[in-house]
Amino acid sequence: MNLVLLREEDFTAPGRARLTGRRQRHVLEVHRAEVGDELVVGLLGGSVGRGRVTSLEDGLHLEVVLDQPPPPKLPLTLVLALPRPKVLNRTLAAATSLGVASIYLVNAWKVEKSYWKSPRLSEENLLEQRILGLEQARDTVLPALHLRRLLRPFAEEELAGIVQGTTALLAHPGVPGPCPRDAGGPVVLVIGPEGGFIPAEVELLSRSGCRPVNLGERILRVETAVAALTGRLF
Amino acid sequence: MNLVLLREEDFTAPGRARLTGRRQRHVLEVHRAEVGDELVVGLLGGSVGRGRVTSLEDGLHLEVVLDQPPPPKLPLTLVLALPRPKVLNRTLAAATSLGVASIYLVNAWKVEKSYWKSPRLSEENLLEQRILGLEQARDTVLPALHLRRLLRPFAEEELAGIVQGTTALLAHPGVPGPCPRDAGGPVVLVIGPEGGFIPAEVELLSRSGCRPVNLGERILRVETAVAALTGRLF
């Protein structure tokens, strides 16, 4: 936790916040904060600044000044075939920490149906994983997150609009074109499931404006691929 | 497991191997392999090819042809301040899957002493995590792995030799120079602990030939940073 993320409801008065629960424990046990210490804080969806610990009685009390903008987002929209539940958590946190602006989780032939029933798809967990990513990267602004359980209508009706004015890429092993570097503008990046998109899906996504590009011989885990491609493109 | 990694001792005769344990279970339960199916296989430290399942009795028997070279390594040496044990596992597997050629795990002021006593530093675990990375990326060649429990002698006596003829970079927040992209040759990349290197360490590593470069405002987890920087540099 490189930034303590505050919510409106943490404020007891203007410039005064009170932490309890996970954040209080983390600040006490990991940061070993004492009265008078300063922490990097931010307001969810708002500015970044500093919080001075004023009291540890009945919660952790902070005097807060928020005077800096959060880091800018990357103009990157990720379209991910829904990963396995335990991979999903890590991928959401990593993508958020990297500054991805928007994430679509979509279905694909090789996404197991059970993944869509995982408790990790609860709104609460999807929020928590992105919050962990924000706290890691000292950001305050959640990436937008959309779930699309049907690939075809998403690709045919929605994706064409999303890709407009962007470099739209479909990471796919075995195609000839390499992934470009330093895109210099907004990018939509589509990444398939373990085992890849099937040919009909590649065709569908290509028709919606995504250019298949290859990432070399190595097959990477989705969270590794997201980070490597983000580093390459921005 | 995108490649079943064989060892010399798995071979019962030339071109014939027998799997038991974790790999047998994985091939049966995840790949749902049956007699006649073909799997991508490779020999640890050797070639890649295909294995046809010939029998499931008393182990999983394969008829093996190894006729392809493994994917080339990246000319990248990572020098990592020893991460927290649970982060270490993921980082080793991710770095291996990306094709890192060589990894040094080193001490730093902000590396907790207890990390050096973790069972995850056993030779067995360090091997297993790299094997998982090879199986992920369809590689067969382990990255070299070195543990250096004293930073100063490593930096003063060994690092200067390692960086010779390379682009040597020290990822460090707050310095002015951005990380280059597309290095076009061998790179040594030094990444600090959570909380960063202290100024004396930055100076020590700089004297040994590593140029401090910054990675933007965002603080990334080490495995995310490794992947993003690798994507940027190669």
Short mmCIF file of C-alpha atoms in Angstrom, two decimals:
data_model
loop_
_atom_site.label_atom_id
_atom_site.label_comp_id
_atom_site.label_asym_id
_atom_site.label_seq_id
_atom_site.Cartn_x
_atom_site.Cartn_y
_atom_site.Cartn_z
CA MET A 1 0.00 0.00 0.00
CA ASN A 2 1.95 2.98 -1.30
CA LEU A 3 -1.03 5.28 -0.91
CA VAL A 4 -3.84 5.14 1.65
CA LEU A 5 -7.01 5.45 -0.37
CA LEU A 6 -9.71 7.44 1.41
CA ARG A 7 -13.41 7.56 0.62
CA GLU A 8 -15.77 10.44 1.26
CA GLU A 9 -17.28 8.53 4.19
CA ASP A 10 -13.88 8.36 5.95
CA PHE A 11 -13.99 12.13 6.51
CA THR A 12 -15.23 13.23 9.95
CA ALA A 13 -14.77 16.93 9.13
CA PRO A 14 -13.13 18.87 6.26
CA GLY A 15 -9.45 17.81 6.23
CA ARG A 16 -9.95 15.14 8.91
CA ALA A 17 -10.33 11.44 8.22
CA ARG A 18 -10.60 8.32 10.35
CA LEU A 19 -9.46 4.87 9.23
CA THR A 20 -10.59 1.50 10.57
CA GLY A 21 -10.34 -2.12 9.44
CA ARG A 22 -7.86 -3.27 6.77
CA ARG A 23 -6.31 0.13 6.11
CA GLN A 24 -5.87 0.91 9.81
CA ARG A 25 -4.21 -2.47 10.40
CA HIS A 26 -1.96 -2.09 7.38
CA VAL A 27 -0.82 1.39 8.38
CA LEU A 28 -0.11 0.25 11.96
CA GLU A 29 1.48 -3.11 11.19
CA VAL A 30 3.32 -2.54 7.92
CA HIS A 31 4.03 1.21 7.96
CA ARG A 32 4.33 1.07 11.77
CA ALA A 33 2.85 4.56 11.83
CA GLU A 34 2.90 6.64 15.00
CA VAL A 35 1.33 9.95 15.91
CA GLY A 36 3.02 12.69 13.90
CA ASP A 37 3.99 10.46 10.95
CA GLU A 38 3.00 11.48 7.43
CA LEU A 39 1.48 9.08 4.93
CA VAL A 40 0.77 9.41 1.22
CA VAL A 41 -3.02 9.51 0.90
CA GLY A 42 -5.55 10.05 -1.87
CA LEU A 43 -9.29 10.39 -2.23
CA LEU A 44 -10.97 7.72 -4.33
CA GLY A 45 -11.71 9.45 -7.64
CA GLY A 46 -9.97 12.62 -6.44
CA SER A 47 -6.65 14.19 -5.54
CA VAL A 48 -3.48 12.86 -3.90
CA GLY A 49 -1.74 14.41 -0.91
CA ARG A 50 -0.50 13.72 2.58
CA GLY A 51 -2.11 12.66 5.85
CA ARG A 52 -0.53 13.33 9.24
CA VAL A 53 -1.43 10.88 11.97
CA THR A 54 -3.01 12.89 14.83
CA SER A 55 -4.33 10.12 17.07
CA LEU A 56 -4.49 6.32 17.28
CA GLU A 57 -7.42 6.19 19.68
CA ASP A 58 -10.66 4.73 18.38
CA GLY A 59 -9.38 4.43 14.82
CA LEU A 60 -6.47 6.03 13.04
CA HIS A 61 -7.03 9.77 12.73
CA LEU A 62 -5.46 11.77 9.95
CA GLU A 63 -5.14 15.45 9.14
CA VAL A 64 -5.36 15.42 5.37
CA VAL A 65 -4.17 17.79 2.64
CA LEU A 66 -5.06 16.76 -0.91
CA ASP A 67 -3.29 19.03 -3.38
CA GLN A 68 -1.89 16.92 -6.24
CA PRO A 69 -3.58 15.37 -9.25
CA PRO A 70 -3.41 11.57 -9.51
CA PRO A 71 -1.09 10.15 -12.21
CA PRO A 72 -2.64 10.27 -15.69
CA LYS A 73 -4.21 7.13 -17.09
CA LEU A 74 -2.81 5.43 -20.16
CA PRO A 75 -5.14 5.75 -23.18
CA LEU A 76 -5.49 1.97 -23.14
CA THR A 77 -8.63 -0.13 -23.24
CA LEU A 78 -8.11 -3.81 -22.47
CA VAL A 79 -10.52 -6.42 -23.77
CA LEU A 80 -9.74 -9.66 -21.93
CA ALA A 81 -11.30 -13.05 -22.33
CA LEU A 82 -12.37 -13.74 -18.75
CA PRO A 83 -9.36 -15.38 -17.03
CA ARG A 84 -9.46 -18.15 -14.44
CA PRO A 85 -10.71 -16.68 -11.15
CA LYS A 86 -7.39 -16.63 -9.35
CA VAL A 87 -5.65 -15.14 -12.37
CA LEU A 88 -8.46 -12.57 -12.69
CA ASN A 89 -7.60 -10.99 -9.33
CA ARG A 90 -3.94 -10.54 -10.13
CA THR A 91 -4.69 -9.30 -13.63
CA LEU A 92 -7.17 -6.65 -12.47
CA ALA A 93 -4.76 -5.35 -9.82
CA ALA A 94 -1.81 -5.34 -12.24
CA ALA A 95 -3.76 -3.64 -15.05
CA THR A 96 -5.02 -1.00 -12.62
CA SER A 97 -1.52 -0.36 -11.26
CA LEU A 98 -0.23 0.09 -14.82
CA GLY A 99 -2.81 2.82 -15.43
CA VAL A 100 -5.15 1.05 -17.86
CA ALA A 101 -8.16 3.33 -18.40
CA SER A 102 -10.84 0.78 -19.17
CA ILE A 103 -11.26 -3.00 -19.02
CA TYR A 104 -13.81 -5.25 -20.71
CA LEU A 105 -14.08 -8.86 -19.55
CA VAL A 106 -15.61 -10.88 -22.35
CA ASN A 107 -16.57 -14.45 -23.08
CA ALA A 108 -14.79 -16.72 -25.56
CA TRP A 109 -15.13 -20.33 -26.67
CA LYS A 110 -12.26 -21.46 -24.42
CA VAL A 111 -13.43 -19.57 -21.32
CA GLU A 112 -14.86 -22.24 -19.01
CA LYS A 113 -18.50 -21.55 -18.16
CA SER A 114 -17.77 -21.96 -14.45
CA TYR A 115 -15.55 -18.87 -14.50
CA TRP A 116 -18.64 -16.70 -14.94
CA LYS A 117 -20.10 -18.13 -11.72
CA SER A 118 -17.04 -17.41 -9.59
CA PRO A 119 -17.57 -15.31 -6.46
CA ARG A 120 -14.58 -13.30 -7.66
CA LEU A 121 -16.92 -11.72 -10.19
CA SER A 122 -18.90 -10.10 -7.37
CA GLU A 123 -19.01 -6.33 -7.59
CA GLU A 124 -17.28 -6.19 -4.21
CA ASN A 125 -14.29 -8.27 -5.31
CA LEU A 126 -13.96 -6.54 -8.67
CA LEU A 127 -13.79 -3.25 -6.78
CA GLU A 128 -11.35 -4.55 -4.18
CA GLN A 129 -8.83 -5.83 -6.73
CA ARG A 130 -8.82 -2.50 -8.55
CA ILE A 131 -8.45 -0.66 -5.24
CA LEU A 132 -5.37 -2.80 -4.47
CA GLY A 133 -3.95 -1.74 -7.83
CA LEU A 134 -4.63 1.94 -7.10
CA GLU A 135 -3.00 1.71 -3.66
CA GLN A 136 0.04 0.04 -5.24
CA ALA A 137 0.52 2.68 -7.93
CA ARG A 138 -0.52 5.77 -5.91
CA ASP A 139 -3.50 6.33 -8.14
CA THR A 140 -7.05 7.26 -7.10
CA VAL A 141 -9.13 6.79 -10.23
CA LEU A 142 -10.67 3.37 -10.85
CA PRO A 143 -10.42 1.99 -14.37
CA ALA A 144 -13.87 1.47 -15.85
CA LEU A 145 -14.83 -2.21 -15.80
CA HIS A 146 -17.44 -3.87 -17.99
CA LEU A 147 -18.55 -7.50 -18.16
CA ARG A 148 -19.81 -8.85 -21.48
CA ARG A 149 -21.01 -12.42 -21.33
CA LEU A 150 -21.73 -12.70 -25.04
CA LEU A 151 -18.81 -12.14 -27.40
CA ARG A 152 -20.67 -11.84 -30.68
CA PRO A 153 -23.03 -8.95 -29.83
CA PHE A 154 -20.16 -7.21 -28.03
CA ALA A 155 -17.92 -7.52 -31.07
CA GLU A 156 -20.59 -6.66 -33.62
CA GLU A 157 -22.43 -3.87 -31.82
CA GLU A 158 -20.05 -2.31 -29.31
CA LEU A 159 -16.43 -2.96 -30.25
CA ALA A 160 -16.54 -1.08 -33.56
CA GLY A 161 -17.38 2.07 -31.61
CA ILE A 162 -14.72 1.44 -28.96
CA VAL A 163 -11.93 0.99 -31.50
CA GLN A 164 -12.75 4.17 -33.45
CA GLY A 165 -9.75 6.50 -33.53
CA THR A 166 -7.51 3.96 -31.78
CA THR A 167 -4.84 1.47 -32.72
CA ALA A 168 -6.84 -1.73 -32.16
CA LEU A 169 -4.78 -4.89 -31.71
CA LEU A 170 -5.62 -8.52 -31.12
CA ALA A 171 -2.75 -10.37 -29.47
CA HIS A 172 -2.74 -13.73 -31.18
CA PRO A 173 0.04 -16.31 -31.53
CA GLY A 174 1.05 -17.46 -34.96
CA VAL A 175 0.04 -14.46 -37.10
CA PRO A 176 2.83 -12.75 -39.05
CA GLY A 177 2.67 -9.09 -37.88
CA PRO A 178 4.59 -8.21 -34.71
CA CYS A 179 3.01 -5.98 -32.06
CA PRO A 180 3.92 -2.32 -32.71
CA ARG A 181 5.82 -0.34 -30.08
CA ASP A 182 5.24 3.14 -28.73
CA ALA A 183 1.72 3.50 -30.12
CA GLY A 184 1.71 7.27 -29.58
CA GLY A 185 -2.05 7.38 -29.12
CA PRO A 186 -5.03 5.46 -27.80
CA VAL A 187 -4.92 1.69 -28.04
CA VAL A 188 -7.48 -1.07 -27.72
CA LEU A 189 -5.79 -4.36 -26.89
CA VAL A 190 -7.67 -7.66 -27.07
CA ILE A 191 -6.17 -10.68 -25.29
CA GLY A 192 -7.62 -14.16 -25.61
CA PRO A 193 -8.12 -16.96 -23.09
CA GLU A 194 -5.63 -19.68 -22.16
CA GLY A 195 -5.57 -21.74 -25.35
CA GLY A 196 -6.34 -18.66 -27.46
CA PHE A 197 -9.30 -17.47 -29.49
CA ILE A 198 -10.67 -19.95 -32.02
CA PRO A 199 -10.43 -18.98 -35.73
CA ALA A 200 -14.08 -17.83 -35.90
CA GLU A 201 -13.46 -15.49 -32.97
CA VAL A 202 -10.30 -14.08 -34.56
CA GLU A 203 -12.31 -13.43 -37.71
CA LEU A 204 -15.15 -11.81 -35.75
CA LEU A 205 -12.79 -9.51 -33.84
CA SER A 206 -10.85 -8.67 -37.01
CA ARG A 207 -14.10 -7.67 -38.73
CA SER A 208 -14.73 -5.33 -35.79
CA GLY A 209 -11.48 -3.54 -36.55
CA CYS A 210 -8.85 -5.34 -34.45
CA ARG A 211 -5.61 -6.22 -36.20
CA PRO A 212 -4.11 -9.59 -35.16
CA VAL A 213 -0.51 -9.17 -34.05
CA ASN A 214 1.86 -11.71 -32.62
CA LEU A 215 3.91 -11.51 -29.45
CA GLY A 216 6.72 -13.89 -30.29
CA GLU A 217 7.03 -17.59 -29.63
CA ARG A 218 6.53 -17.43 -25.90
CA ILE A 219 3.10 -17.98 -24.38
CA LEU A 220 2.72 -15.68 -21.38
CA ARG A 221 0.25 -15.67 -18.52
CA VAL A 222 -2.35 -13.01 -19.04
CA GLU A 223 -1.09 -10.67 -16.29
CA THR A 224 2.46 -10.96 -17.63
CA ALA A 225 1.28 -10.34 -21.19
CA VAL A 226 -0.73 -7.27 -20.13
CA ALA A 227 2.29 -5.72 -18.41
CA ALA A 228 4.74 -6.59 -21.19
CA LEU A 229 2.43 -5.21 -23.89
CA THR A 230 1.69 -2.07 -21.90
CA GLY A 231 5.42 -1.47 -21.47
CA ARG A 232 5.91 -1.96 -25.18
CA LEU A 233 3.03 0.20 -26.36
CA PHE A 234 3.44 3.23 -24.06
CA MET B 1 1.50 -26.07 -18.78
CA ASN B 2 1.92 -25.32 -22.48
CA LEU B 3 4.86 -27.70 -22.76
CA VAL B 4 5.53 -30.90 -20.85
CA LEU B 5 9.11 -30.57 -19.67
CA LEU B 6 10.97 -33.89 -19.68
CA ARG B 7 14.20 -34.74 -17.91
CA GLU B 8 16.78 -37.30 -18.99
CA GLU B 9 15.59 -39.64 -16.23
CA ASP B 10 12.04 -39.70 -17.67
CA PHE B 11 13.32 -41.60 -20.70
CA THR B 12 12.88 -45.37 -20.55
CA ALA B 13 14.43 -45.88 -23.99
CA PRO B 14 15.49 -43.57 -26.83
CA GLY B 15 12.35 -41.68 -27.91
CA ARG B 16 10.25 -43.13 -25.09
CA ALA B 17 9.42 -41.33 -21.86
CA ARG B 18 7.22 -42.07 -18.86
CA LEU B 19 5.59 -39.39 -16.71
CA THR B 20 4.39 -39.71 -13.13
CA GLY B 21 3.35 -37.30 -10.37
CA ARG B 22 2.45 -33.65 -11.03
CA ARG B 23 3.01 -33.77 -14.79
CA GLN B 24 1.02 -36.97 -15.25
CA ARG B 25 -1.88 -35.57 -13.22
CA HIS B 26 -1.80 -32.27 -15.12
CA VAL B 27 -1.80 -33.97 -18.52
CA LEU B 28 -4.66 -36.26 -17.49
CA GLU B 29 -6.81 -33.73 -15.63
CA VAL B 30 -6.22 -30.46 -17.48
CA HIS B 31 -5.25 -31.62 -20.98
CA ARG B 32 -7.58 -34.66 -20.56
CA ALA B 33 -5.11 -36.58 -22.68
CA GLU B 34 -6.00 -40.00 -24.09
CA VAL B 35 -3.99 -42.63 -25.92
CA GLY B 36 -3.09 -41.27 -29.37
CA ASP B 37 -3.12 -37.59 -28.36
CA GLU B 38 -0.11 -35.41 -29.11
CA LEU B 39 1.40 -33.01 -26.59
CA VAL B 40 4.03 -30.31 -26.93
CA VAL B 41 7.07 -31.57 -25.05
CA GLY B 42 10.64 -30.45 -24.47
CA LEU B 43 13.77 -31.76 -22.83
CA LEU B 44 15.08 -29.67 -19.93
CA GLY B 45 18.07 -27.84 -21.39
CA GLY B 46 17.41 -29.34 -24.83
CA SER B 47 15.07 -29.36 -27.80
CA VAL B 48 11.31 -28.98 -28.17
CA GLY B 49 9.03 -31.38 -30.02
CA ARG B 50 5.97 -33.56 -29.70
CA GLY B 51 5.02 -36.54 -27.56
CA ARG B 52 2.30 -39.00 -28.55
CA VAL B 53 0.54 -40.76 -25.68
CA THR B 54 1.01 -44.52 -26.18
CA SER B 55 -0.29 -45.87 -22.88
CA LEU B 56 -1.81 -44.72 -19.59
CA GLU B 57 -0.95 -47.86 -17.65
CA ASP B 58 1.59 -47.51 -14.85
CA GLY B 59 2.38 -43.89 -15.69
CA LEU B 60 1.80 -41.84 -18.82
CA HIS B 61 3.88 -43.20 -21.68
CA LEU B 62 4.99 -40.97 -24.54
CA GLU B 63 6.64 -41.55 -27.89
CA VAL B 64 8.79 -38.46 -28.20
CA VAL B 65 10.30 -36.58 -31.15
CA LEU B 66 12.45 -33.57 -30.23
CA ASP B 67 13.32 -31.64 -33.39
CA GLN B 68 12.96 -27.90 -32.71
CA PRO B 69 15.20 -25.46 -30.86
CA PRO B 70 13.71 -23.76 -27.80
CA PRO B 71 12.85 -20.05 -28.18
CA PRO B 72 15.90 -17.78 -27.88
CA LYS B 73 16.57 -16.07 -24.56
CA LEU B 74 16.49 -12.29 -24.26
CA PRO B 75 19.95 -10.82 -23.64
CA LEU B 76 18.69 -9.59 -20.28
CA THR B 77 20.25 -9.99 -16.86
CA LEU B 78 17.98 -9.05 -13.96
CA VAL B 79 19.44 -7.95 -10.64
CA LEU B 80 16.59 -7.98 -8.13
CA ALA B 81 16.58 -7.00 -4.50
CA LEU B 82 15.20 -10.16 -2.93
CA PRO B 83 11.39 -9.79 -2.95
CA ARG B 84 8.99 -10.98 -0.28
CA PRO B 85 8.75 -14.78 -0.46
CA LYS B 86 5.31 -14.98 -2.05
CA VAL B 87 6.24 -12.31 -4.59
CA LEU B 88 9.53 -14.12 -5.29
CA ASN B 89 7.74 -17.18 -6.65
CA ARG B 90 5.61 -15.22 -9.08
CA THR B 91 8.54 -13.05 -10.14
CA LEU B 92 10.81 -16.00 -10.91
CA ALA B 93 8.13 -17.72 -12.95
CA ALA B 94 7.23 -14.53 -14.82
CA ALA B 95 10.85 -13.58 -15.55
CA THR B 96 11.55 -17.12 -16.79
CA SER B 97 8.48 -17.10 -19.03
CA LEU B 98 9.58 -13.77 -20.53
CA GLY B 99 12.93 -15.31 -21.51
CA VAL B 100 15.26 -13.55 -19.06
CA ALA B 101 18.71 -15.14 -19.44
CA SER B 102 20.10 -14.61 -15.96
CA ILE B 103 18.82 -13.50 -12.54
CA TYR B 104 20.74 -12.27 -9.50
CA LEU B 105 18.87 -12.01 -6.19
CA VAL B 106 20.71 -9.52 -4.01
CA ASN B 107 20.38 -7.97 -0.60
CA ALA B 108 19.44 -4.33 0.06
CA TRP B 109 18.84 -2.20 3.14
CA LYS B 110 15.06 -2.51 2.80
CA VAL B 111 15.05 -6.28 2.23
CA GLU B 112 13.81 -7.80 5.49
CA LYS B 113 16.36 -10.22 6.93
CA SER B 114 13.66 -12.87 7.36
CA TYR B 115 13.26 -13.09 3.56
CA TRP B 116 16.67 -14.76 3.35
CA LYS B 117 15.47 -17.52 5.68
CA SER B 118 12.33 -18.34 3.72
CA PRO B 119 11.92 -21.97 2.61
CA ARG B 120 11.12 -20.50 -0.81
CA LEU B 121 14.85 -19.90 -1.20
CA SER B 122 15.46 -23.66 -1.16
CA GLU B 123 17.17 -24.92 -4.28
CA GLU B 124 14.15 -27.11 -4.91
CA ASN B 125 11.67 -24.23 -4.89
CA LEU B 126 13.90 -21.92 -6.92
CA LEU B 127 14.10 -24.67 -9.54
CA GLU B 128 10.36 -25.40 -9.44
CA GLN B 129 9.33 -21.77 -10.02
CA ARG B 130 11.63 -21.48 -13.02
CA ILE B 131 10.31 -24.78 -14.37
CA LEU B 132 6.76 -23.41 -14.12
CA GLY B 133 7.92 -20.42 -16.16
CA LEU B 134 9.50 -22.68 -18.80
CA GLU B 135 6.35 -24.82 -19.05
CA GLN B 136 4.26 -21.66 -19.46
CA ALA B 137 6.40 -20.21 -22.26
CA ARG B 138 7.31 -23.47 -24.06
CA ASP B 139 10.96 -22.99 -23.21
CA THR B 140 13.42 -25.63 -21.97
CA VAL B 141 16.45 -23.65 -20.84
CA LEU B 142 16.57 -22.47 -17.23
CA PRO B 143 17.70 -18.91 -16.63
CA ALA B 144 20.87 -18.87 -14.54
CA LEU B 145 20.09 -17.92 -10.93
CA HIS B 146 22.55 -16.50 -8.41
CA LEU B 147 22.01 -15.47 -4.78
CA ARG B 148 24.18 -12.68 -3.38
CA ARG B 149 23.56 -11.97 0.28
CA LEU B 150 25.97 -9.02 0.45
CA LEU B 151 25.27 -6.11 -1.86
CA ARG B 152 28.52 -4.19 -1.51
CA PRO B 153 30.99 -6.92 -2.58
CA PHE B 154 28.58 -7.94 -5.34
CA ALA B 155 28.40 -4.37 -6.64
CA GLU B 156 32.10 -3.62 -6.25
CA GLU B 157 33.63 -6.90 -7.40
CA GLU B 158 31.13 -8.63 -9.66
CA LEU B 159 28.68 -6.16 -11.16
CA ALA B 160 31.25 -4.13 -13.09
CA GLY B 161 32.11 -7.28 -15.02
CA ILE B 162 28.47 -8.20 -15.61
CA VAL B 163 27.56 -4.79 -17.04
CA GLN B 164 30.47 -4.66 -19.49
CA GLY B 165 29.20 -4.28 -23.06
CA THR B 166 25.59 -3.90 -21.91
CA THR B 167 23.09 -1.12 -21.34
CA ALA B 168 23.02 -1.18 -17.53
CA LEU B 169 19.98 0.42 -15.93
CA LEU B 170 18.86 0.93 -12.37
CA ALA B 171 15.09 1.39 -12.15
CA HIS B 172 14.65 4.09 -9.53
CA PRO B 173 11.73 6.44 -8.92
CA GLY B 174 12.34 10.17 -8.90
CA VAL B 175 15.41 10.43 -11.13
CA PRO B 176 15.05 12.53 -14.28
CA GLY B 177 16.02 10.13 -17.12
CA PRO B 178 13.27 7.91 -18.51
CA CYS B 179 13.93 4.23 -19.21
CA PRO B 180 15.05 3.77 -22.83
CA ARG B 181 13.04 1.59 -25.19
CA ASP B 182 14.12 -1.07 -27.66
CA ALA B 183 17.63 -1.44 -26.24
CA GLY B 184 18.86 -3.28 -29.35
CA GLY B 185 21.47 -5.22 -27.37
CA PRO B 186 22.23 -6.81 -24.01
CA VAL B 187 20.75 -5.16 -20.93
CA VAL B 188 21.40 -5.41 -17.21
CA LEU B 189 18.38 -4.21 -15.25
CA VAL B 190 18.57 -3.60 -11.52
CA ILE B 191 15.29 -3.36 -9.57
CA GLY B 192 15.15 -2.37 -5.92
CA PRO B 193 13.06 -3.65 -3.01
CA GLU B 194 9.63 -2.42 -1.95
CA GLY B 195 10.44 1.03 -0.63
CA GLY B 196 13.38 1.37 -3.05
CA PHE B 197 17.15 1.43 -2.72
CA ILE B 198 18.52 3.94 -0.20
CA PRO B 199 20.72 6.78 -1.58
CA ALA B 200 23.99 5.03 -0.62
CA GLU B 201 22.90 1.96 -2.56
CA VAL B 202 21.95 4.03 -5.61
CA GLU B 203 25.39 5.62 -5.48
CA LEU B 204 27.11 2.24 -5.08
CA LEU B 205 25.24 0.74 -8.03
CA SER B 206 25.83 3.85 -10.15
CA ARG B 207 29.58 3.62 -9.49
CA SER B 208 29.42 0.04 -10.74
CA GLY B 209 28.10 1.30 -14.07
CA CYS B 210 24.31 1.26 -13.71
CA ARG B 211 22.46 4.35 -14.90
CA PRO B 212 19.45 5.33 -12.75
CA VAL B 213 16.33 5.67 -14.90
CA ASN B 214 12.79 6.35 -13.87
CA LEU B 215 9.67 4.45 -14.74
CA GLY B 216 7.07 7.15 -14.36
CA GLU B 217 5.01 8.12 -11.35
CA ARG B 218 3.46 4.73 -10.78
CA ILE B 219 4.99 2.30 -8.32
CA LEU B 220 4.59 -1.22 -9.68
CA ARG B 221 4.91 -4.60 -8.03
CA VAL B 222 8.20 -6.19 -8.94
CA GLU B 223 6.72 -8.86 -11.22
CA THR B 224 4.66 -6.23 -13.04
CA ALA B 225 7.69 -3.95 -13.36
CA VAL B 226 9.86 -6.78 -14.73
CA ALA B 227 7.29 -7.59 -17.42
CA ALA B 228 6.60 -3.95 -18.34
CA LEU B 229 10.32 -3.12 -18.59
CA THR B 230 11.05 -6.26 -20.58
CA GLY B 231 8.27 -5.35 -23.02
CA ARG B 232 9.70 -1.85 -23.31
CA LEU B 233 13.34 -2.84 -23.72
CA PHE B 234 12.99 -5.74 -26.21
#
